CSV table of C-alpha atoms and ligand atoms in Angstrom, one decimal:
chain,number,residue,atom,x,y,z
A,29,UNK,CA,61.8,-35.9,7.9
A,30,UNK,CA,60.1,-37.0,11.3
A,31,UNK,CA,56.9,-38.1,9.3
A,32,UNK,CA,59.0,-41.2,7.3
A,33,UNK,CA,60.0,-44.2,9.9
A,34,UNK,CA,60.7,-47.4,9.0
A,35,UNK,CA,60.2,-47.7,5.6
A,36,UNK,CA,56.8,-46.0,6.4
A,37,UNK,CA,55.7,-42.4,4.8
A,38,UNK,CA,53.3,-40.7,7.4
A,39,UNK,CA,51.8,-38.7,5.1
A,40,UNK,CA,48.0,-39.2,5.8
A,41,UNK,CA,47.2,-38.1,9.5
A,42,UNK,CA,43.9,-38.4,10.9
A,43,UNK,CA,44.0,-36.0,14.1
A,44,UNK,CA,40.3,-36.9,15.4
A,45,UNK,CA,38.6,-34.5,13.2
A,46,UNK,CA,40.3,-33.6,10.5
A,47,UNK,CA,42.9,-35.0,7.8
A,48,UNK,CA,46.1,-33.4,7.3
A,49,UNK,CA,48.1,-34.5,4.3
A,50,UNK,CA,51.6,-34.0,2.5
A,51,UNK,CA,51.1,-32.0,-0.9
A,52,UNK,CA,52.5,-34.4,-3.2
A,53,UNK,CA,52.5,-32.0,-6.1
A,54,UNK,CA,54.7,-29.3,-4.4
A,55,UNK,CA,57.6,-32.7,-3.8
A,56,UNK,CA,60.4,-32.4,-3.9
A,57,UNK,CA,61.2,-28.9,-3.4
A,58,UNK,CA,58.5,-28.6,-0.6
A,59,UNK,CA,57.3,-30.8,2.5
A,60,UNK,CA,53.5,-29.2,2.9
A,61,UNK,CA,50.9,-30.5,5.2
A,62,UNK,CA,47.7,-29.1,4.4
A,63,UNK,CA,44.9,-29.5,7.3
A,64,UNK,CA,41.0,-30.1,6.6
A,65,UNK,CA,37.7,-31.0,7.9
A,66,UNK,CA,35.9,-30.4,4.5
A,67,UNK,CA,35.4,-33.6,2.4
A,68,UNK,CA,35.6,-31.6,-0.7
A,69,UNK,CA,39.1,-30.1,-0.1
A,70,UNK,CA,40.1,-33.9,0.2
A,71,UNK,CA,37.9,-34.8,-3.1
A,72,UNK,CA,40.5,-31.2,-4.9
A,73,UNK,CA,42.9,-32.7,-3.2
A,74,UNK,CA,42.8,-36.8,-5.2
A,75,UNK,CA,41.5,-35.0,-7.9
A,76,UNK,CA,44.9,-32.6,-8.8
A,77,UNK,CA,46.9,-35.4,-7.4
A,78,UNK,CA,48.4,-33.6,-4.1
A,79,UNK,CA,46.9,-37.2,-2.3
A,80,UNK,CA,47.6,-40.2,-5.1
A,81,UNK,CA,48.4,-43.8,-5.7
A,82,UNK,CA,45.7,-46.5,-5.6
A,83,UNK,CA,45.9,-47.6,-2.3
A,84,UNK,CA,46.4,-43.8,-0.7
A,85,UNK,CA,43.7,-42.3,-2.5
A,86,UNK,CA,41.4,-45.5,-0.5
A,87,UNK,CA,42.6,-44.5,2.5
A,88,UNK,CA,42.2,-40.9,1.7
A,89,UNK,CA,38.6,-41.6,0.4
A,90,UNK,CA,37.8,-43.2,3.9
A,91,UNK,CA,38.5,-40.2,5.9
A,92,UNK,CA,36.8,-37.7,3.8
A,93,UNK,CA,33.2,-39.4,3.9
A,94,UNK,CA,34.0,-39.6,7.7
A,95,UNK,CA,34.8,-35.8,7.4
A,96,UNK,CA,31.3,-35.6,4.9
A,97,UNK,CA,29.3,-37.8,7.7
A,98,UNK,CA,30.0,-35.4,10.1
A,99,UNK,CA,28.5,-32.0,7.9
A,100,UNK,CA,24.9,-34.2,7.3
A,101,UNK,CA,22.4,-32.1,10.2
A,102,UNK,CA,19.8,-34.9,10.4
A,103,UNK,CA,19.5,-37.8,13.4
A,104,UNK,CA,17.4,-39.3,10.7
A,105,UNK,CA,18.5,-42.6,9.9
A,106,UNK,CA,17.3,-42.6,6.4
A,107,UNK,CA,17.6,-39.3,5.1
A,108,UNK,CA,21.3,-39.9,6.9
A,109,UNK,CA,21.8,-43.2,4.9
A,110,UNK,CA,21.0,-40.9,1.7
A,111,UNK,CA,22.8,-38.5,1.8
A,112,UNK,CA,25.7,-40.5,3.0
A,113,UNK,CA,25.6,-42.8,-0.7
A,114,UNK,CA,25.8,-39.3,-1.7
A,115,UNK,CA,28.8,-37.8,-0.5
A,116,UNK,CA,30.5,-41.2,-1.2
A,117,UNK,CA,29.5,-41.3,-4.6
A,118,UNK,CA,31.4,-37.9,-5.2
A,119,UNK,CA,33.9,-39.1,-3.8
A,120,UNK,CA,34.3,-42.8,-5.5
A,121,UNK,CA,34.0,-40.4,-8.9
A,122,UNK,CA,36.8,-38.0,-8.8
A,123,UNK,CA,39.0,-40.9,-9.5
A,124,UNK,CA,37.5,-43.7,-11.6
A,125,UNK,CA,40.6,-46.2,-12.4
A,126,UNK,CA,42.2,-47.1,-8.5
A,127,UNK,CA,39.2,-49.8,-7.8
A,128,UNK,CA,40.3,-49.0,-4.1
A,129,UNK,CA,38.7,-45.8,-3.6
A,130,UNK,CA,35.4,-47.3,-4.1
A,131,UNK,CA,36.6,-50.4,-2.6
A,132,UNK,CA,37.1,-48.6,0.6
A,133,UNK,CA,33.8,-46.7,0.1
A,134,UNK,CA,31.9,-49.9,-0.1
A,135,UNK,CA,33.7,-51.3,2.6
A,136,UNK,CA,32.4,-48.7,5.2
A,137,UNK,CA,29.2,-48.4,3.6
A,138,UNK,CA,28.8,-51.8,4.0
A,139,UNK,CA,29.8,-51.6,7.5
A,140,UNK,CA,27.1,-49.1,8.8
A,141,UNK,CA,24.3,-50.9,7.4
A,142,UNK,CA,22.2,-52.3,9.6
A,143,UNK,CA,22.7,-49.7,11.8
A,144,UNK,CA,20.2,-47.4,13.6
A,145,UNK,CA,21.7,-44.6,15.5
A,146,UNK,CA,23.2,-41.8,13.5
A,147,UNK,CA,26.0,-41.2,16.3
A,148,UNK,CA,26.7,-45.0,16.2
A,149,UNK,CA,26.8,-44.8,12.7
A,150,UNK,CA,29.7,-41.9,12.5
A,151,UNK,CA,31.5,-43.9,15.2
A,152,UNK,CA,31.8,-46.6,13.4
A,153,UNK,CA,32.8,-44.8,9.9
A,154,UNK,CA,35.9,-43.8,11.4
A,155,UNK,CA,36.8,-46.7,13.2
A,156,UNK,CA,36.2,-48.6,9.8
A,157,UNK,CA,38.5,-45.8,8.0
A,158,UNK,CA,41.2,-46.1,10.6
A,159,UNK,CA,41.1,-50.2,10.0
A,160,UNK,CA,41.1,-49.1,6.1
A,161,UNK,CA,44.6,-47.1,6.9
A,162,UNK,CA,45.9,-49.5,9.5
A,163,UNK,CA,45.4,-52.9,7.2
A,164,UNK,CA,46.5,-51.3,4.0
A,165,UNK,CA,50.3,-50.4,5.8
A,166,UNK,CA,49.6,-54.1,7.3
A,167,UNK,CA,48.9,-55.5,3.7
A,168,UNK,CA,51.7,-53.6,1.8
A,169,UNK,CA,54.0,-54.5,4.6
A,170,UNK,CA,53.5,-58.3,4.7
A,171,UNK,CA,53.6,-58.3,0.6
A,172,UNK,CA,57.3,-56.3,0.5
A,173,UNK,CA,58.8,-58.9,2.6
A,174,UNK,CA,56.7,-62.2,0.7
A,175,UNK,CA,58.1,-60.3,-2.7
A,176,UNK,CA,61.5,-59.5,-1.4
A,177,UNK,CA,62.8,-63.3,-2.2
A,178,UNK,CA,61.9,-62.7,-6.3
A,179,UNK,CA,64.7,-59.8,-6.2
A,180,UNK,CA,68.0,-60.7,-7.6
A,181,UNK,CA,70.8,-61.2,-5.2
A,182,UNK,CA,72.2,-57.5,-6.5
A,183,UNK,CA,72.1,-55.4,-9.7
A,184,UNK,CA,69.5,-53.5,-11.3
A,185,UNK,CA,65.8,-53.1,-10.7
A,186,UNK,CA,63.0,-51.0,-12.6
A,187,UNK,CA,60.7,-49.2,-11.5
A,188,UNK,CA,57.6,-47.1,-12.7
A,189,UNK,CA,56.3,-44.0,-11.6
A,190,UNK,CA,55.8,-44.4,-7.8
A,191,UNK,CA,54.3,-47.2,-5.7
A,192,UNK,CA,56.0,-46.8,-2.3
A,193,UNK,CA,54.8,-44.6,0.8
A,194,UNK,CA,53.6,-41.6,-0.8
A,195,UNK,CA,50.8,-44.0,-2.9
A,196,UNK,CA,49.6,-46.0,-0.5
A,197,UNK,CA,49.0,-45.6,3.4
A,198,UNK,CA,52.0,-45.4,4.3
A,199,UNK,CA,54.0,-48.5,3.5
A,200,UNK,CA,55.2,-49.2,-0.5
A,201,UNK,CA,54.0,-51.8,-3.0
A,202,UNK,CA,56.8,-51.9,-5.8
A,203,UNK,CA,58.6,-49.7,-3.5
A,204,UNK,CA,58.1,-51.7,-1.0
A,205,UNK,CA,59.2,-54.7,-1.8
A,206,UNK,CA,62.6,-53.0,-3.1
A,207,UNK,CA,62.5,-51.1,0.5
A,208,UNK,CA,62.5,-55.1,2.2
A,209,UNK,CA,64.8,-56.5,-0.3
A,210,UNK,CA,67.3,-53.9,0.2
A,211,UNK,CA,67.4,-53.8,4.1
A,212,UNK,CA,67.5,-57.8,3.8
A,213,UNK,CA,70.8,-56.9,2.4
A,214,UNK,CA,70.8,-57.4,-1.1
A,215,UNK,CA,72.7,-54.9,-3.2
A,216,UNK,CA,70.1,-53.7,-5.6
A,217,UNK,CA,70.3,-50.6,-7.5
A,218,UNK,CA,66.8,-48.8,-8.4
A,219,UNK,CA,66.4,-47.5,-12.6
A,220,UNK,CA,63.4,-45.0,-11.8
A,221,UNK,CA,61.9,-43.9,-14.6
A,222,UNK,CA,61.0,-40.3,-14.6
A,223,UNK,CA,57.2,-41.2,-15.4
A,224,UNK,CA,55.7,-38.7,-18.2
A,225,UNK,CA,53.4,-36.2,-18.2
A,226,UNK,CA,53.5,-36.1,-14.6
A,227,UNK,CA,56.6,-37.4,-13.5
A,228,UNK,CA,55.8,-39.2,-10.0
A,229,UNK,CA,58.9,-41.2,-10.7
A,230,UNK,CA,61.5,-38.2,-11.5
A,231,UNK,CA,59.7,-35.8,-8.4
A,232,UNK,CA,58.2,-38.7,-5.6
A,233,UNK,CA,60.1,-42.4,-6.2
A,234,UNK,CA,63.7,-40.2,-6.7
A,235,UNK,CA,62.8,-38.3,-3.1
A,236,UNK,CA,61.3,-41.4,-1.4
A,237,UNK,CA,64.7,-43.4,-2.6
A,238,UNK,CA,66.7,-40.4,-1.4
A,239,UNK,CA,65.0,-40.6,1.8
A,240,UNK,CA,66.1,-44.0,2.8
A,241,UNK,CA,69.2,-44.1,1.5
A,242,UNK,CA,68.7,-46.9,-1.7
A,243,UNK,CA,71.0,-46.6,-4.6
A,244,UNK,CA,69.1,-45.4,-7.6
A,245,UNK,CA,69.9,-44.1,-10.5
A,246,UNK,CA,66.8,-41.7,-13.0
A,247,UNK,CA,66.2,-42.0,-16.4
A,248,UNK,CA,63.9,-40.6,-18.5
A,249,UNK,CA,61.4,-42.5,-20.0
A,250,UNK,CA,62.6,-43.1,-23.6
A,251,UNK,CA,66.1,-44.7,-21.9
A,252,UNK,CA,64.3,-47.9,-20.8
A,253,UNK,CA,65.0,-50.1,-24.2
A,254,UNK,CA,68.5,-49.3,-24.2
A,255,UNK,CA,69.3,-50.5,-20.9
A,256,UNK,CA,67.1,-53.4,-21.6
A,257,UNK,CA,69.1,-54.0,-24.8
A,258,UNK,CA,72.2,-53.8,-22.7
A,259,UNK,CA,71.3,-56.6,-20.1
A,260,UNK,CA,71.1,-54.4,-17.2
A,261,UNK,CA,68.0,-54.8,-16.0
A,262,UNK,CA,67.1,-57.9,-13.8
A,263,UNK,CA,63.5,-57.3,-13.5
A,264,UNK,CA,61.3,-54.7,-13.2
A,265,UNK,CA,58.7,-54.8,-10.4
A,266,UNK,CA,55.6,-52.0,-10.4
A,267,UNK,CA,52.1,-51.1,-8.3
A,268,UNK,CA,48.6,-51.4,-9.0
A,269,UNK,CA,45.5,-49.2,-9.6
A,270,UNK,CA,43.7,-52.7,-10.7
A,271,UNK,CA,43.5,-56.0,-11.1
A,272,UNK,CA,41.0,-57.9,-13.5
A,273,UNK,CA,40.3,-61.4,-12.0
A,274,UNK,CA,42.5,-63.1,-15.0
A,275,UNK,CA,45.4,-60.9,-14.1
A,276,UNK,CA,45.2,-57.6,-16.8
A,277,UNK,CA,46.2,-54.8,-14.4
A,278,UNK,CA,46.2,-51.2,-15.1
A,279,UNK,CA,48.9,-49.4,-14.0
A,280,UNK,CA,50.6,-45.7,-15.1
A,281,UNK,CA,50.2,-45.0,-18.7
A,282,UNK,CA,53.6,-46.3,-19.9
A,283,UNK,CA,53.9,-49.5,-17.7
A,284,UNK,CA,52.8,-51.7,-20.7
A,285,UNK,CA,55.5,-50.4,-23.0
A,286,UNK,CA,58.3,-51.5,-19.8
A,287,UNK,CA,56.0,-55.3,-20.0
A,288,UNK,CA,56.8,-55.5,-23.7
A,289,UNK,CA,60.0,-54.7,-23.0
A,290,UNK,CA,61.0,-56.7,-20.4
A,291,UNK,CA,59.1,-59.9,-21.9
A,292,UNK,CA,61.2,-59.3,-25.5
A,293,UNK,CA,64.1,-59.0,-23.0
A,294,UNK,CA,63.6,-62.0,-21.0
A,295,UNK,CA,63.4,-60.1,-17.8
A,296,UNK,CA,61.2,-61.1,-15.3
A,297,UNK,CA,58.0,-58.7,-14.7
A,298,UNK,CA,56.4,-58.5,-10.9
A,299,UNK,CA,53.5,-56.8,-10.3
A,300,UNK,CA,53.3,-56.2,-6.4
A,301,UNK,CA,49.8,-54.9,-4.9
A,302,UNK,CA,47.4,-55.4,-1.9
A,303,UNK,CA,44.0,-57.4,-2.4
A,304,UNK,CA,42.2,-54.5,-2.1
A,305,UNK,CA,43.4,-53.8,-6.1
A,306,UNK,CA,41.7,-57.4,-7.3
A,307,UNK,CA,38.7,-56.7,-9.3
A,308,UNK,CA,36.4,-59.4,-8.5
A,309,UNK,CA,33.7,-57.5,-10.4
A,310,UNK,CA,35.7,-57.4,-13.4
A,311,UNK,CA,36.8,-60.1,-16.1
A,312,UNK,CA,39.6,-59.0,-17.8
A,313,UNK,CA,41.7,-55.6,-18.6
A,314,UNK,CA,39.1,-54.3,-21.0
A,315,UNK,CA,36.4,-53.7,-18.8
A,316,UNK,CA,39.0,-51.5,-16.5
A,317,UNK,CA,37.6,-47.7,-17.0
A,318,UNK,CA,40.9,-45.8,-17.8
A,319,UNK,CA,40.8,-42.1,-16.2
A,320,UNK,CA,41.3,-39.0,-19.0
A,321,UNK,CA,43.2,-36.3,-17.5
A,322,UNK,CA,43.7,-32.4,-18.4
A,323,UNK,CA,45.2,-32.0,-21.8
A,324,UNK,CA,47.6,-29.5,-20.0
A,325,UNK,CA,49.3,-31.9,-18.3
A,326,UNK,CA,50.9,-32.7,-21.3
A,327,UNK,CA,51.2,-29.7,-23.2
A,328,UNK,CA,51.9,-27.7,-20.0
A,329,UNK,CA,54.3,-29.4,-17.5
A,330,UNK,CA,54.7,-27.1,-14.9
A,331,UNK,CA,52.7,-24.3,-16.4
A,332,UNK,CA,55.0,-24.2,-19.3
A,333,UNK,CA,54.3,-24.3,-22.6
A,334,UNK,CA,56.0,-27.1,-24.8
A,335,UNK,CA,53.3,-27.3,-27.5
A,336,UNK,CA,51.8,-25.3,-29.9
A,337,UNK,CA,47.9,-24.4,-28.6
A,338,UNK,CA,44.9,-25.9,-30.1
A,339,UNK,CA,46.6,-29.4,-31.0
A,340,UNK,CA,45.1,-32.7,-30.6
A,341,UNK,CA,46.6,-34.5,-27.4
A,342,UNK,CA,45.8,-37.4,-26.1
A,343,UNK,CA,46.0,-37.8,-21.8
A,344,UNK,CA,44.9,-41.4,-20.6
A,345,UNK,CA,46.2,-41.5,-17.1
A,346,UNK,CA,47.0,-45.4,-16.8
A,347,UNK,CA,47.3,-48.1,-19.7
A,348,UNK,CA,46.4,-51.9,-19.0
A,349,UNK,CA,49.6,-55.0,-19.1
A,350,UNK,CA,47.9,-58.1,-20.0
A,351,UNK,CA,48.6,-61.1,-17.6
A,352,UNK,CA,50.7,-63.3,-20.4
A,353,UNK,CA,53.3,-60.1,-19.7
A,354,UNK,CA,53.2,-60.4,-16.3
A,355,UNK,CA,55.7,-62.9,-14.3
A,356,UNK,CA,54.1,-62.7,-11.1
A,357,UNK,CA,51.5,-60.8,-8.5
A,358,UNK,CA,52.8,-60.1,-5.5
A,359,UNK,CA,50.1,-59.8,-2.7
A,360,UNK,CA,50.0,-59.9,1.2
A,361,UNK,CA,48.3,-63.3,0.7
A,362,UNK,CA,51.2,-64.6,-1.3
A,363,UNK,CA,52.8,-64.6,-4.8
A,364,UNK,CA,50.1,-65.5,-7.3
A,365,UNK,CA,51.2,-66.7,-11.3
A,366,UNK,CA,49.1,-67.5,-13.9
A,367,UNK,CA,46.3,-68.7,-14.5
A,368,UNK,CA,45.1,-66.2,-11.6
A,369,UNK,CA,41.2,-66.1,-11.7
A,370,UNK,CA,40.5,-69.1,-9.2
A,371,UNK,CA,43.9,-68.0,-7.1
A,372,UNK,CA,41.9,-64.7,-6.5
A,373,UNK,CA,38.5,-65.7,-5.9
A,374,UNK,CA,40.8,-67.8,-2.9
A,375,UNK,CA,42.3,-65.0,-2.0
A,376,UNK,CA,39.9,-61.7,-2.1
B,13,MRU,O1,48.1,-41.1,-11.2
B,13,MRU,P1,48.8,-41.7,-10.0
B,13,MRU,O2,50.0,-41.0,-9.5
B,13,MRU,O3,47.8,-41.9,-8.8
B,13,MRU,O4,49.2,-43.2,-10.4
B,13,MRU,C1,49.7,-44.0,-9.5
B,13,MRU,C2,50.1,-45.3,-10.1
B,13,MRU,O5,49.9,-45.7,-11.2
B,13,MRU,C3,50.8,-46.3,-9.1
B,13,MRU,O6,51.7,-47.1,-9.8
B,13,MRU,C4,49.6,-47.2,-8.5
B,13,MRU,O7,48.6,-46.4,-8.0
B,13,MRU,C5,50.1,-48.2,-7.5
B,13,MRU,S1,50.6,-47.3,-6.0
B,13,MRU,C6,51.0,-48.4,-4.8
C-alpha cells in the first residue's frame, strides 16, 4: 500500500542499477515486485503484460536500454552507438501499437548523439529515462486536472480497461482525470468495464479504484448498451496507445464498440492522453500497426480452457475509434476538438 500516494502508483522504481516493478498479471490477488538489471527480463516483462499501458511501457522501455547500455563491453563510440540501435530496437519491437515505447526510445537515442565518451553517454541515458518517468507523471498529472472540468457534476462515468497508475508512470490518463474530478469533489460513480480477453478493467482499474476509495461499480463487457439504453451513463472517458494526427486513436480492442455507443446515445466521448501518444508520423487510424496477441488469451483465460482446441480465433490487442466519435482529447497542453491535425502539430 506504501507504493500508491497521491493519486500516484509507484510501481516502476529505478534504484540506480536496476528496475524493480509491480507484476501486474499476478493483481489483484498479489502485490509482487520483481527486481532486474537484465534488459531482457524487462522486454518478458512488456511483452506478457506484467509492465503495460502505453505510457508505462515508455517509461519501462527507457530504463531497460539504460539497463542494456550498461551490458555493451566496448569504450568504442561506434561499435557502442551500434549496438545500442540494437538493443533499442528489441525493445521498440516487443510492443508495436503504444507509439510511446519507441517515442521514448528515440527520445534518448536522440539525446546521446553527438556524444563522444561512452561513460558520458550511459550518464546521460539515464538521466534522459528518469526525465522520460518524471515528465510522463508531470504530463498525466497536469491533463487529469485540465480534463477534470468536462466531468459531470455527479453520476456515472465509463471507463475501459485501465488507464490510471498502473499504465502509465505513475499518475492516470482516463483514470486520472476521474482521480482529479473526484477529489475536486464531484460525486462521480466509475462503470468499469471488465475488459475481455485480458480483463485490465475487472483485475487492475477495480483494484486501483478500490485503492483510493472512488465509487465504482463492474460490469462485464456485454452490459455497456444496456446502461447506455437506460441513460445512465454521462460520458465515458478512456486512454491512449495512439494518436493519428487527424485524431483516429487506437485504444483496447473493444473501445470503439463503447464510441458507437456512446455517439448513438448522445453521450459525450473524451479521450484523455499525454503528447507523447500523438503520432506525428502517422495520418490517420489506418496506418496505426495493431498488435496480434496469443490465441490463448482468448481461448485460455487463466489457463483454462473455454474453447474447443484447434478453432479459428481471432486476438487483435487494440481496435482504432475514429475522430468523428470522439468528443474531445484531453492532453497536458490542453483539451483539443476537432479538426485536430494543425492543433497537434501546435502542440507536439
Ligand atoms: O494491452 P494493454 O493493457 O497495454 O492496453 C492498455 C490500454 O489500451 C490503455 O487504455 C492505454 O495504454 C492507455 S494507458 C494510459
Amino acid at each position: 500500500m506504501d507504493f500508491i500516494k497521491d493519486g500516484v502508483v509507484n510501481h516502476l522504481q529505478w534504484n540506480g542499477d536496476s528496475l524493480r516493478f509491480l507484476d501486474q498479471t499476478l493483481l489483484p490477488g498479489k502485490e509482487e515486485f520483481v527486481e532486474t538489471s537484465d534488459y531482457k527480463v524487462v522486454c518478458d516483462a512488456i511483452r506478457r503484460l506484467a509492465i503495460r499501458g502505453a505510457p508505462a511501457i515508455g517509461v519501462a522501455g527507457g530504463y531497460a536500454i539504460c539497463l542494456g547500455s550498461r551490458k555493451i563491453k566496448t569504450e568504442d563510440i561506434e561499435l557502442f552507438s551500434d549496438e545500442l540501435v540494437k538493443i533499442s530496437e528489441k525493445i521498440a519491437s516487443v510492443r508495436p501499437t503504444a507509439v510511446n515505447l519507441s517515442w521514448a526510445l528515440d527520445r534518448i537515442i536522440k539525446s546521446v548523439h553527438e556524444m563522444n565518451s561512452v561513460v558520458d553517454v550511459k550518464d546521460k541515458i539515464i538521466s534522459e529515462a528518469e526525465a522520460i518517468h518524471r515528465e510522463d507523471i508531470e504530463m498525466c498529472r497536469s491533463l487529469s486536472f485540465i480534463g477534470k472540468v468536462l466531468l459531470p457534476e455527479s453520476g456515472k462515468v465509463m471507463t475501459y480497461c485501465n488507464a490510471g497508475g498502473l499504465a502509465t508512470g505513475g499518475y492516470g490518463t482516463a483514470l486520472g482525470v476521474i482521480y482529479a474530478a473526484y477529489q475536486g469533489g464531484k460525486k462521480i460513480h466509475v462503470v468499469v468495464n471488465e475488459t475481455r480477453p485480458l480483463f485490465q478493467g475487472a483485475r487492475l482499474t477495480a483494484w486501483e479504484l478500490k485503492k483510493t476509495g472512488i465509487p465504482f461499480i463492474l460490469i462485464t463487457d456485454n452490459m455497456a448498451a444496456q446502461l447506455f439504453a437506460k441513460g445512465e451513463i454521462k460520458c465515458v472517458v478512456v486512454g491512449a496507445d495512439r494518436i493519428a494526427l487527424n485524431g483516429d486513436t487506437a485504444n483496447k480492442i473493444g473501445t470503439y464498440n463503447l464510441a458507437v455507443l456512446a455517439r448513438y446515445h448522445g453521450v459525450p466521448f473524451y479521450v484523455a492522453a499525454p503528447t507523447s501518444t500523438i503520432d506525428s508520423q502517422i495520418r490517420s487510424g489506418e496506418d496505426i500497426p495493431i498488435e496480434e496477441r496469443n490465441k490463448s488469451e482468448v481461448t485460455q483465460p487463466f489457463g483454462k480452457s473455454i474453447a474447443p482446441s484447434n478453432i479459428e480465433v481471432m486476438t487483435p490487442a487494440f481496435d482504432v475509434t475514429p475522430s468523428h466519435l470522439i468528443s474531445a482529447i484531453i492532453t497536458e497542453k490542453g483539451i483539443c476538438k476537432a479538426p485536430y491535425q494543425e492543433k497537434f502539430r501546435r502542440i507536439i
